[in-house]
mmCIF file of C-alpha atoms in Angstrom:
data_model
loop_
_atom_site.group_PDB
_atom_site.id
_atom_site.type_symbol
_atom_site.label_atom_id
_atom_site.label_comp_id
_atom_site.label_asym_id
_atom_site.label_seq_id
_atom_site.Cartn_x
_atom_site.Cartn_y
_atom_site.Cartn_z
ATOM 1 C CA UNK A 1 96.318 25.385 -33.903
ATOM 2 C CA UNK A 2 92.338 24.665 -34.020
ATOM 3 C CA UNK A 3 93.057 21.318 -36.099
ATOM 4 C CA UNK A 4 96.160 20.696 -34.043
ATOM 5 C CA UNK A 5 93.652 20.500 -30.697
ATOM 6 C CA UNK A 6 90.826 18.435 -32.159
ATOM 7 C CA UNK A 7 93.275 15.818 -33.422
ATOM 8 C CA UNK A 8 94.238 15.632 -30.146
ATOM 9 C CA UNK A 9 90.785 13.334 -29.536
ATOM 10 C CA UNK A 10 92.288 10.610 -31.936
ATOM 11 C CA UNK A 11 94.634 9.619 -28.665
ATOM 12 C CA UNK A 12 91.754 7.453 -27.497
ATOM 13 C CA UNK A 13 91.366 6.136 -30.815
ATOM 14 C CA UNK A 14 95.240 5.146 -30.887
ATOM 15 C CA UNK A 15 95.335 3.547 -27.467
ATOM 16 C CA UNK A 16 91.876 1.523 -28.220
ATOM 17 C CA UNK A 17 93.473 0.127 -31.820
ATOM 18 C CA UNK A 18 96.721 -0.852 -29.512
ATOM 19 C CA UNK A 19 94.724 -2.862 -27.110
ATOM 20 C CA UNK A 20 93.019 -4.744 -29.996
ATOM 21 C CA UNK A 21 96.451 -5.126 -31.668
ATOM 22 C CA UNK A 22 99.566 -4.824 -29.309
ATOM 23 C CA UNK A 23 101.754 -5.591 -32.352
ATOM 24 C CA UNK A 24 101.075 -2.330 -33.886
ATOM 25 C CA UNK A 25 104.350 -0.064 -33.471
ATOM 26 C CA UNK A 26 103.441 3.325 -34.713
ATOM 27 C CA UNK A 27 100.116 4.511 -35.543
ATOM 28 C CA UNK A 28 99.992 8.426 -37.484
ATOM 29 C CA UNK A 29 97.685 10.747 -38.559
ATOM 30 C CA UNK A 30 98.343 13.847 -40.758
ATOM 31 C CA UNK A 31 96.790 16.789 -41.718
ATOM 32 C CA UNK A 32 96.320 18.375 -45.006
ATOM 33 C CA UNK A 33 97.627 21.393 -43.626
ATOM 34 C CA UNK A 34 100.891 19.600 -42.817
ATOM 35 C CA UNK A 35 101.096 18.809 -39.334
ATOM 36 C CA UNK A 36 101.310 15.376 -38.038
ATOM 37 C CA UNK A 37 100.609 13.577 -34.691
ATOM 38 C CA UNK A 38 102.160 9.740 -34.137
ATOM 39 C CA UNK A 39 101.275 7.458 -31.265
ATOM 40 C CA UNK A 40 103.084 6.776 -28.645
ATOM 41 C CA UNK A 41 104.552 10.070 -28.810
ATOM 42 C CA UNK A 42 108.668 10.537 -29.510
ATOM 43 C CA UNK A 43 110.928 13.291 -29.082
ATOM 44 C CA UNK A 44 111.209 14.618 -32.566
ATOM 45 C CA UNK A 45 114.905 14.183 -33.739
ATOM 46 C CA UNK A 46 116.457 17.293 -35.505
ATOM 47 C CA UNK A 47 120.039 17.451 -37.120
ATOM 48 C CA UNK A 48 121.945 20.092 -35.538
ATOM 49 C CA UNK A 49 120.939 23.468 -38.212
ATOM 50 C CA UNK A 50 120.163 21.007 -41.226
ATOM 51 C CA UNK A 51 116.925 22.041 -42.506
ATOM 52 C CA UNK A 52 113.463 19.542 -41.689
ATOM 53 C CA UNK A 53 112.336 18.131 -44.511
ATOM 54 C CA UNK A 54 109.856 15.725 -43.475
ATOM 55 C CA UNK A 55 106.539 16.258 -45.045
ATOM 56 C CA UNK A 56 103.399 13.484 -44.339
ATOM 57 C CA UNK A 57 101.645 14.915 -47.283
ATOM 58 C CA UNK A 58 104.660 13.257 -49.059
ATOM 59 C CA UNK A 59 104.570 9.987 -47.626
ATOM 60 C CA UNK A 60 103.053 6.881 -49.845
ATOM 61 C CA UNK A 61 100.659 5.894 -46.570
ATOM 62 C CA UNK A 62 99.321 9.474 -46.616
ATOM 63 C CA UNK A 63 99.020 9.914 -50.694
ATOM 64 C CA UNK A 64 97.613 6.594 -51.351
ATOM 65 C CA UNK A 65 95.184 7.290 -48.615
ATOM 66 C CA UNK A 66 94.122 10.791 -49.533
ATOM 67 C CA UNK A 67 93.422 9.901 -52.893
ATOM 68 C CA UNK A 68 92.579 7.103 -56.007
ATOM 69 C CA UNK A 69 94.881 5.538 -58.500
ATOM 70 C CA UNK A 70 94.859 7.760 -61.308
ATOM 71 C CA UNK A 71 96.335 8.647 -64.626
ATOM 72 C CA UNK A 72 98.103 11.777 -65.392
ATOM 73 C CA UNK A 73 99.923 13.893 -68.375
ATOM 74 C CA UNK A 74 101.928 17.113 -67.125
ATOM 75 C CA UNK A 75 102.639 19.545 -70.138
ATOM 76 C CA UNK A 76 105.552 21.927 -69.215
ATOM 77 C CA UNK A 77 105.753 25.287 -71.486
ATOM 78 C CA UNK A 78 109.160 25.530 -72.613
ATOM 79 C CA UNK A 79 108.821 28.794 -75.113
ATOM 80 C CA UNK A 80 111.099 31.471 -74.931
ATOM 81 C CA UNK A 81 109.104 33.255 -72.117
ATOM 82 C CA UNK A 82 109.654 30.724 -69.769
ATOM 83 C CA UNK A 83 113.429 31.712 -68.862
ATOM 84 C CA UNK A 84 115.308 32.399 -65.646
ATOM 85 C CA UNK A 85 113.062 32.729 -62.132
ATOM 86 C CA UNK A 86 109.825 30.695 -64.086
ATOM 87 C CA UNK A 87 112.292 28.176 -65.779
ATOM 88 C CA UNK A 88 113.325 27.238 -61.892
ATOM 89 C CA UNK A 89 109.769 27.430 -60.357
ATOM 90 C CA UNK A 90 108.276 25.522 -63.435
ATOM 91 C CA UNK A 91 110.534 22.625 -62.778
ATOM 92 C CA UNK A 92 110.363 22.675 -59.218
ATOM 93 C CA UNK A 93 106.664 22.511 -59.455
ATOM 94 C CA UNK A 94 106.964 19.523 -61.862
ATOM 95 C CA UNK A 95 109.121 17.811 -59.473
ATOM 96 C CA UNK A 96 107.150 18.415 -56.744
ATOM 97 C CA UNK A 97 103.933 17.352 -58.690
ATOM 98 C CA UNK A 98 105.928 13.324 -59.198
ATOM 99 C CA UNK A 99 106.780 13.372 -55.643
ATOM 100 C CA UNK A 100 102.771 12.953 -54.851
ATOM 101 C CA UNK A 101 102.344 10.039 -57.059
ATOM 102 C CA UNK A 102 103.294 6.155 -56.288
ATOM 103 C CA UNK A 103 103.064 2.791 -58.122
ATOM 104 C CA UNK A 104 99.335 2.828 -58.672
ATOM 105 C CA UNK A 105 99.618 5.858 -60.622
ATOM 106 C CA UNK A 106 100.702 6.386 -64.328
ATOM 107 C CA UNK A 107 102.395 9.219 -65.580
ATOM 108 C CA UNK A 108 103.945 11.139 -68.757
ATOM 109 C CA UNK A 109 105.108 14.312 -68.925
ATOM 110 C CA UNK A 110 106.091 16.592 -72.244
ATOM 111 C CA UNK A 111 107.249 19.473 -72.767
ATOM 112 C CA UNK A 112 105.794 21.656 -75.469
ATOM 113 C CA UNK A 113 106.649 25.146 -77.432
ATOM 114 C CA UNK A 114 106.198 25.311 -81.124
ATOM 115 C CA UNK A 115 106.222 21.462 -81.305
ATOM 116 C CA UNK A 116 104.996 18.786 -78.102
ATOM 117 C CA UNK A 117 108.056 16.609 -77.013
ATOM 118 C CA UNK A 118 107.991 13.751 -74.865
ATOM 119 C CA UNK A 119 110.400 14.699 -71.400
ATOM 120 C CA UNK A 120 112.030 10.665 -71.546
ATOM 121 C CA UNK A 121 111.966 10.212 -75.723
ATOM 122 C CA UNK A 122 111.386 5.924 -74.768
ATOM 123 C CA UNK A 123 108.257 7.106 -72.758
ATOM 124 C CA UNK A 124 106.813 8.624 -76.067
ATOM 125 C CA UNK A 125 102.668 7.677 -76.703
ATOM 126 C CA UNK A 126 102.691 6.186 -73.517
ATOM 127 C CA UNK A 127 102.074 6.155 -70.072
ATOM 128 C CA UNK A 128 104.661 4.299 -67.362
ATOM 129 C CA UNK A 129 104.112 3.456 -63.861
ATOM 130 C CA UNK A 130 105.037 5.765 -61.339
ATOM 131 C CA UNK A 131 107.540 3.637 -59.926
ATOM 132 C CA UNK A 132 111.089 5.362 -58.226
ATOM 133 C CA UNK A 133 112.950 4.130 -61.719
ATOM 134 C CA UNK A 134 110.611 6.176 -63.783
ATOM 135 C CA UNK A 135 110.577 8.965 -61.310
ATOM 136 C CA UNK A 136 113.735 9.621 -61.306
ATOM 137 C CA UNK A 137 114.126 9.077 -65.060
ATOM 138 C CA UNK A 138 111.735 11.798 -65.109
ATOM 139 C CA UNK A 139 113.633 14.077 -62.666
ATOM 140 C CA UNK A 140 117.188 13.607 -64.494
ATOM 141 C CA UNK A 141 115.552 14.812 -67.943
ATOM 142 C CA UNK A 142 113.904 17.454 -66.484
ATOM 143 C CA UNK A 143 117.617 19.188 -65.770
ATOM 144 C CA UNK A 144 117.788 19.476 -69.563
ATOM 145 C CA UNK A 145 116.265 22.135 -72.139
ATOM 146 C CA UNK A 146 116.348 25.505 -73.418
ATOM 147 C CA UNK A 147 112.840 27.397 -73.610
ATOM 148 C CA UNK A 148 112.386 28.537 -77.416
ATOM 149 C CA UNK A 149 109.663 29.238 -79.784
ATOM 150 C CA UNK A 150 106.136 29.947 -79.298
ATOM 151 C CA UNK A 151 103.548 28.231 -76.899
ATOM 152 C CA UNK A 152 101.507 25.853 -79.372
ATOM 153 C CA UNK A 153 98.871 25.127 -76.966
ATOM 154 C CA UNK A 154 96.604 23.094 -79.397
ATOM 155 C CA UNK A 155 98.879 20.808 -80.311
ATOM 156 C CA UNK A 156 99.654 20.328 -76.024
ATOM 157 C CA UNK A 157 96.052 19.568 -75.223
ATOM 158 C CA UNK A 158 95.330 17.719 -77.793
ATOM 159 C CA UNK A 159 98.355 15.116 -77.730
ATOM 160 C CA UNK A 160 97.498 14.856 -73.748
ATOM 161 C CA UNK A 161 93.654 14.189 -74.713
ATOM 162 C CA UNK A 162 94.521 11.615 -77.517
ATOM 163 C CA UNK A 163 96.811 9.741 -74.918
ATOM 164 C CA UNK A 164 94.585 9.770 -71.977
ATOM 165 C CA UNK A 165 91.317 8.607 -74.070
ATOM 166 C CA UNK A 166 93.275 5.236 -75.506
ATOM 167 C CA UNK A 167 94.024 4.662 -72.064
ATOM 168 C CA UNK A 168 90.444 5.106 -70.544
ATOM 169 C CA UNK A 169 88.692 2.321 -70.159
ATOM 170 C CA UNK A 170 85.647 3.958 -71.473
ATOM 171 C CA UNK A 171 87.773 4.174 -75.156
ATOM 172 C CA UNK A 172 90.248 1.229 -74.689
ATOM 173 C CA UNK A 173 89.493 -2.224 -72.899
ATOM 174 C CA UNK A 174 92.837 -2.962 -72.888
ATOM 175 C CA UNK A 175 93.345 -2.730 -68.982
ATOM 176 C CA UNK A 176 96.126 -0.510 -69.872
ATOM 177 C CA UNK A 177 96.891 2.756 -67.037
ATOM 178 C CA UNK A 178 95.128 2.962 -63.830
ATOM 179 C CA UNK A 179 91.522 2.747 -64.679
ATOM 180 C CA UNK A 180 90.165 5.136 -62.810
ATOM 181 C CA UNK A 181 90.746 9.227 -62.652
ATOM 182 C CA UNK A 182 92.610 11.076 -65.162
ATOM 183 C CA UNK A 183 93.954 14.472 -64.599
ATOM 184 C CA UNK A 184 96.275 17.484 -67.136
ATOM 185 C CA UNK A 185 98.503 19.081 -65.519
ATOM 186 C CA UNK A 186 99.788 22.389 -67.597
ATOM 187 C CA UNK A 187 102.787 24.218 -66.276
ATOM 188 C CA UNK A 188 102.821 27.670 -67.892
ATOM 189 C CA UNK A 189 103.244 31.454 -67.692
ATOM 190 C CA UNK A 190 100.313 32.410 -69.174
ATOM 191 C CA UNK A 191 97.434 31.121 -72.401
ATOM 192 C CA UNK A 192 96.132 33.256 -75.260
ATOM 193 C CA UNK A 193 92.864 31.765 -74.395
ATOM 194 C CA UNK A 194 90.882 29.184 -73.260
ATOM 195 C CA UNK A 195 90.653 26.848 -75.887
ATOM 196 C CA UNK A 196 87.384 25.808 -75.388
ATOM 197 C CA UNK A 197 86.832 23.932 -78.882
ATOM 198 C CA UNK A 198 89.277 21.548 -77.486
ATOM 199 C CA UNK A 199 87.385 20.466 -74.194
ATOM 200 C CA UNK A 200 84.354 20.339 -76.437
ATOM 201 C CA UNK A 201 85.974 17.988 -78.403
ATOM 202 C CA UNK A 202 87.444 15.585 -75.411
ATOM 203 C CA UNK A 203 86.090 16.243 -72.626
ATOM 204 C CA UNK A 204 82.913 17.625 -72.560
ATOM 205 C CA UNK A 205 80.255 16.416 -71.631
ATOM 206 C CA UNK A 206 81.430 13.664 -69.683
ATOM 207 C CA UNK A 207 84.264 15.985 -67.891
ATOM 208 C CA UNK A 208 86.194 12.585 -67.452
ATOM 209 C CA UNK A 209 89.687 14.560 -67.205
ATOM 210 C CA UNK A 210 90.336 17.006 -64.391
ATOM 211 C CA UNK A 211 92.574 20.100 -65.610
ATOM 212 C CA UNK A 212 95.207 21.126 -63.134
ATOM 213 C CA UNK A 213 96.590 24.714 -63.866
ATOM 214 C CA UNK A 214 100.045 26.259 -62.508
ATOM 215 C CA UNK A 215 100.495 29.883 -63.777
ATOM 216 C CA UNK A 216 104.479 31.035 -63.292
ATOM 217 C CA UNK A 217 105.204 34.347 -62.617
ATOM 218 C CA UNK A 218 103.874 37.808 -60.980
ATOM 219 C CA UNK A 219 101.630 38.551 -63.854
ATOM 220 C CA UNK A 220 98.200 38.849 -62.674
ATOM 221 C CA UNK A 221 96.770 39.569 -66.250
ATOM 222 C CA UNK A 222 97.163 35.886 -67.287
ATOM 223 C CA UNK A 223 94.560 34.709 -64.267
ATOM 224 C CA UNK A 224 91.658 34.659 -66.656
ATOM 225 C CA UNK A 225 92.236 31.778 -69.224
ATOM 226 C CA UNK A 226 93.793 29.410 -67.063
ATOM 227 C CA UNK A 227 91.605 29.757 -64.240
ATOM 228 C CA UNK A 228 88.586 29.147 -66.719
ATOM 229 C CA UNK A 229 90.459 26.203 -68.048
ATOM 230 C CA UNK A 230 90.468 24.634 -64.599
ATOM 231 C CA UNK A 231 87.092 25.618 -63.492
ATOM 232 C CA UNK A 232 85.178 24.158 -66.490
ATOM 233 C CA UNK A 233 86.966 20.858 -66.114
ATOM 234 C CA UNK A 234 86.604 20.020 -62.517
ATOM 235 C CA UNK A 235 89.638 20.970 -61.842
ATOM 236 C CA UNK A 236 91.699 23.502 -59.811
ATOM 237 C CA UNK A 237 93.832 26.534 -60.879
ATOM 238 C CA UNK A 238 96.625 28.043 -58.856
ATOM 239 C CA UNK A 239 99.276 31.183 -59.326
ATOM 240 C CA UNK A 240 102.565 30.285 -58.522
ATOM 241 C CA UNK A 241 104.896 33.678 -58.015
ATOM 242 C CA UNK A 242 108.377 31.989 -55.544
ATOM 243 C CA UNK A 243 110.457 29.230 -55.224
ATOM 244 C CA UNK A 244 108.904 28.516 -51.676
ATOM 245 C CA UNK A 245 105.094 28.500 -52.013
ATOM 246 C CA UNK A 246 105.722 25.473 -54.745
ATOM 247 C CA UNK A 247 105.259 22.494 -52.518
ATOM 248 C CA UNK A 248 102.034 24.048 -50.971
ATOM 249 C CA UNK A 249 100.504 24.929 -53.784
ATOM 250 C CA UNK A 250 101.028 21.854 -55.422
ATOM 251 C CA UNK A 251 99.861 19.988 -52.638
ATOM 252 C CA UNK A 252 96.250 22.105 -53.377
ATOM 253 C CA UNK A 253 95.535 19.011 -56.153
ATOM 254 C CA UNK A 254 95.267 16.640 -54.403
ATOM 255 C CA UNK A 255 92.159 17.286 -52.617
ATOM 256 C CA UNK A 256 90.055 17.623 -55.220
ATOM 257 C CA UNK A 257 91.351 14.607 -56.829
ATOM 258 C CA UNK A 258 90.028 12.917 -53.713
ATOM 259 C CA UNK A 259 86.467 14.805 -53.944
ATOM 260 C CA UNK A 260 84.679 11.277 -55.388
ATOM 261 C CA UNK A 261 85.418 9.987 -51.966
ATOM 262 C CA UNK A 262 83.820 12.251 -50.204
ATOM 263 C CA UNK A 263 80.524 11.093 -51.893
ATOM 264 C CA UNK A 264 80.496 7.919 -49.876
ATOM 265 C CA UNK A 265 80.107 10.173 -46.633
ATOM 266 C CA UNK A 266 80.854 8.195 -43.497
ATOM 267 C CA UNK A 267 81.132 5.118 -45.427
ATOM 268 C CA UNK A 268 85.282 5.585 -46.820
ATOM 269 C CA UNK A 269 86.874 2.770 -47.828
ATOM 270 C CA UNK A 270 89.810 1.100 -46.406
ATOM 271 C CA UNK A 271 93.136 1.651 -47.914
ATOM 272 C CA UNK A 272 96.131 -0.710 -48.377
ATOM 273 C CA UNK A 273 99.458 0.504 -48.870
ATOM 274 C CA UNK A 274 102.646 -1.021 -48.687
ATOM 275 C CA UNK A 275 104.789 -1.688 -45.626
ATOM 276 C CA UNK A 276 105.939 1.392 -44.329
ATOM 277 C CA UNK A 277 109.254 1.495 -42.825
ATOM 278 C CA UNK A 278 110.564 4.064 -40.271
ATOM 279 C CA UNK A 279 113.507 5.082 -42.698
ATOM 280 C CA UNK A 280 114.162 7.828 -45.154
ATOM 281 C CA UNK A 281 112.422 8.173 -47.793
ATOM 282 C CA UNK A 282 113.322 7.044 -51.102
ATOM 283 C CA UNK A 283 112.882 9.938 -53.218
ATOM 284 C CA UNK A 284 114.981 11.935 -50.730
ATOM 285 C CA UNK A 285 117.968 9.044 -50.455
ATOM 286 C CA UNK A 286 120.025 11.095 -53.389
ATOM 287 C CA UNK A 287 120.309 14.366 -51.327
ATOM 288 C CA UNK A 288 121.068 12.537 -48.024
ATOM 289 C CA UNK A 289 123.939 10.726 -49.990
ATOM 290 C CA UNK A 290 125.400 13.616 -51.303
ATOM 291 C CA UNK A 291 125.572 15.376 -47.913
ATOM 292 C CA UNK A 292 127.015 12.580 -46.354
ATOM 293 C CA UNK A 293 129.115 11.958 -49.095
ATOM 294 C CA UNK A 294 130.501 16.125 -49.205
ATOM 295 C CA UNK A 295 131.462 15.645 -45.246
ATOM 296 C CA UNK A 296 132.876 12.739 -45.715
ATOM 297 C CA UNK A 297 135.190 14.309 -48.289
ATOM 298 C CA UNK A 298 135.320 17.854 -46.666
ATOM 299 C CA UNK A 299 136.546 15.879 -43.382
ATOM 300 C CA UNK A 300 139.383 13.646 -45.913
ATOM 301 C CA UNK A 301 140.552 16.984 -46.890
ATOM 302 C CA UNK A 302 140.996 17.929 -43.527
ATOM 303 C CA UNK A 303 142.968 15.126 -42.880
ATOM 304 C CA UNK A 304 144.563 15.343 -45.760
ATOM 305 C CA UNK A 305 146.082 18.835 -44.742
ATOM 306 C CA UNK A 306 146.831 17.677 -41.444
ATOM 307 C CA UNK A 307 149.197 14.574 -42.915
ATOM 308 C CA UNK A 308 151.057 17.473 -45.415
ATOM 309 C CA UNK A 309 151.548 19.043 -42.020
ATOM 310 C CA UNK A 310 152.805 16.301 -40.602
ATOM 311 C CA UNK A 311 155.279 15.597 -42.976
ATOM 312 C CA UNK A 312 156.762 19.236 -43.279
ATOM 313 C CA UNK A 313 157.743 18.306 -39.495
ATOM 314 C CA UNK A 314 157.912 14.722 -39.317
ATOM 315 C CA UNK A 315 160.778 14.612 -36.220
ATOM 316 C CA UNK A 316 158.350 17.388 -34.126
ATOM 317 C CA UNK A 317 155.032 16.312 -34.907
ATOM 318 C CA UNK A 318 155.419 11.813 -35.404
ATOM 319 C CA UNK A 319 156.292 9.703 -32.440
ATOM 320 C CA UNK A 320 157.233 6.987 -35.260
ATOM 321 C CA UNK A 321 158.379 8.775 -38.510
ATOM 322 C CA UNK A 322 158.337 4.826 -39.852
ATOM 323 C CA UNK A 323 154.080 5.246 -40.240
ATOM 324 C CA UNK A 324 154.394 7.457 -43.166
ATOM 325 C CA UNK A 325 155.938 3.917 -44.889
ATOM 326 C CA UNK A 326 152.888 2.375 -44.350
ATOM 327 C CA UNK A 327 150.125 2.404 -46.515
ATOM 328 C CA UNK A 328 147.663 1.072 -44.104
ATOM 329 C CA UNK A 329 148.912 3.414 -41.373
ATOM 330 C CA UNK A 330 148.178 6.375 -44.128
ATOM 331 C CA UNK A 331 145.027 5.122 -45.185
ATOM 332 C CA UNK A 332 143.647 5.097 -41.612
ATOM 333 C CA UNK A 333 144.763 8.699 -40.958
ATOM 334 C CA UNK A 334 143.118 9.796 -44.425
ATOM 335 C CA UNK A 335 139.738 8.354 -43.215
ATOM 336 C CA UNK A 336 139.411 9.096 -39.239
ATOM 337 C CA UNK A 337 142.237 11.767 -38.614
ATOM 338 C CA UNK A 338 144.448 8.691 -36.446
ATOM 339 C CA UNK A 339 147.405 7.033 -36.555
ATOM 340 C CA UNK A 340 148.141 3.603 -34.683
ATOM 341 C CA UNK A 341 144.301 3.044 -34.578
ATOM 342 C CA UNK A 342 143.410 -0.667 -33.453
ATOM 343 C CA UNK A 343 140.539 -2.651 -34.793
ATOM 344 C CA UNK A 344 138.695 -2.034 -31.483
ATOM 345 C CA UNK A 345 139.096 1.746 -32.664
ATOM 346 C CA UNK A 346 138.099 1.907 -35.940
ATOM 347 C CA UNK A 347 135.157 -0.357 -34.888
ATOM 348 C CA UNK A 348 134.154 2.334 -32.174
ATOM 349 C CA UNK A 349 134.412 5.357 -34.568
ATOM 350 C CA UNK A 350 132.510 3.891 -37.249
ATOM 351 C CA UNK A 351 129.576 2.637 -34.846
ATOM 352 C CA UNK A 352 129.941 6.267 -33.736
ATOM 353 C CA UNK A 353 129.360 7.438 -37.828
ATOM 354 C CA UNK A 354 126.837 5.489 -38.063
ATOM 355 C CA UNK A 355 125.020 6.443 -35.212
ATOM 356 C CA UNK A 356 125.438 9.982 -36.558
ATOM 357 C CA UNK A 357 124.036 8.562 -39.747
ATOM 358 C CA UNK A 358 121.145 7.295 -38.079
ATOM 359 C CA UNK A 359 120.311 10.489 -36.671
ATOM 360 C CA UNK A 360 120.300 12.198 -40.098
ATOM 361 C CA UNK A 361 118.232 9.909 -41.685
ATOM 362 C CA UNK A 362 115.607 9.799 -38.852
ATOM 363 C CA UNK A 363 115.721 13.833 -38.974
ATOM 364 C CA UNK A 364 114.706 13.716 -43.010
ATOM 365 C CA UNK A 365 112.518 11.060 -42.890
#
């Protein structure tokens, strides 16, 4: 409540950037503890008992904002540990991890036991763009595997390490990645140790990778080793032990990936994103389509019933038995419950869907 009250001062800084530039639409600000304020103010829309899922900390004006481009490896533990409750919080805290990055990131992710595999086999020794296409190549892999075998941490690390050093500028002048910070992100239930030969090896002194650490699970024991991992290597370590503290605990990363730019004090440099547009966002489109696309079939169904009805007492229920003939007539009834419908109807009950639709999208966005 404290941060929602002194954001309230950043009115007068809305209204003065309007009179400089009456073009501007919508101006926001949000918080990295979630809330966010928009000028001029709007009634916020909400869809009936569907759950809010809009998040600024998500958004690519926010992201691209809050931190620098940046290259990144996630390693996901798939041993034989990693089964049932941690499988489902592991992945959802992998997902949750590509939803923070946009197209001036790069990204790979692999997922290691005995051996280290890449998630997308093509994306092997590589990093890609973290465009929507890769994304969501990323996401549909990510439904797949068993865990098996035994954590081989070395053989993790050091694959992320060999990748991340032929992109760096520092090793490679090929131009290749982002050029600028480099973070490991290690998904896991728990290390033998802390594998400090390795950061010796790669990292230290120049700590030029940031280690991100996600321990699954309600084991306290296994605090020790990843938390040193983190700490030693500028990076951040957090215990992860339900489904719904993912997203905010993910979100922790991100401000220390932005902790260069406080080192330029009042001096912060611009940031230019893309056009934003008022719509839903991309990475949430396939979950809006398939709830539009289960009531549109639930309500078919419906209708579907309601013809078998109808026919099982045609002379009771029809005014003209003759409609049932007509494919057209059936079609109509199958899609918006009708018979007889004009053009002038079907034209008013689909501008009344997609008014509907326009609601839904507007409430997840």
């Amino acid at each position: 409540m404290e941060a929602i009250r002194w954001s309230g001062r950043l009115d007068r800084t809305f209204r003065s950037n309007y009179e400089l530039d009456p073009t501007l639409s919508w101006q926001y600000f949000g918080s990295s503890t979630g809330f966010l304020r928009q000028y001029p103010a709007a009634e916020w829309m909400k869809d009936g008992d569907n759950p809010d899922l809009y998040d600024a900390r998500l958004r690519s004006w926010y992201i691209e904002a809050a931190n620098s481009p940046k290259d990144m490896i996630i390693l996901l533990d798939e041993s034989g540990s990693m089964k049932g409750l941690k499988k489902e919080i592991a992945k959802h805290v992998v997902l949750n991890i590509l939803e923070t990055l946009n197209e001036n990131d790069f990204v790979n992710v692999f997922t290691f036991s005995k051996e280290t595999h890449p998630l997308v086999p093509c994306f092997d020794d590589t990093l890609v763009q973290a465009n929507l296409e890769n994304l969501g190549q990323f996401k549909e892999e990510l439904k797949e595997g068993e865990p098996r075998d035994i954590a081989n941490f070395t053989k993790a690390l050091t694959k992320a390490f060999e990748l991340l050093q032929r992109k760096n500028s520092k090793y490679n002048k090929s131009g290749l990645g982002s050029q600028c910070n480099q973070a490991i992100m290690v998904v896991t239930d728990g290390a033998p140790g802390n594998f400090e030969d390795i950061f010796k090896t790669y990292n230290w002194p120049q700590l030029q990778v940031r280690m991100f650490t996600y321990l699954i699970g309600q084991e306290e024991k296994k605090v020790e080793h990843l938390n040193w991992m983190a700490c030693a290597n500028k990076g951040y370590f957090v215990h992860v032990t339900t489904l719904a503290e993912v997203r905010e605990q993910v979100l922790k990363y991100i401000p220390v990936m932005a902790r260069p730019m406080v080192m330029y004090q009042s001096n912060h440099p611009h940031r230019w994103t893309g056009v934003y547009a008022d719509i839903a966002d991309p990475k949430q489109t396939d979950w809006l389509w398939k709830q539009r696309e289960q009531n549109r079939q639930k309500e078919r169904t419906n209708n579907y019933r309601k013809l078998q009805n109808i026919m099982g007492n045609r002379d009771a229920s029809l005014s003209n038995p003759w409609l049932l003939q007509d494919p057209n007539q059936v079609e109509n009834f199958l899609e918006f419950g009708e018979f007889e419908l004009t053009e002038r109807d079907i034209a008013r009950i689909k501008a009344e869907k997609e008014r509907e639709m326009r609601v839904s999208i507007q409430s997840h966005s």
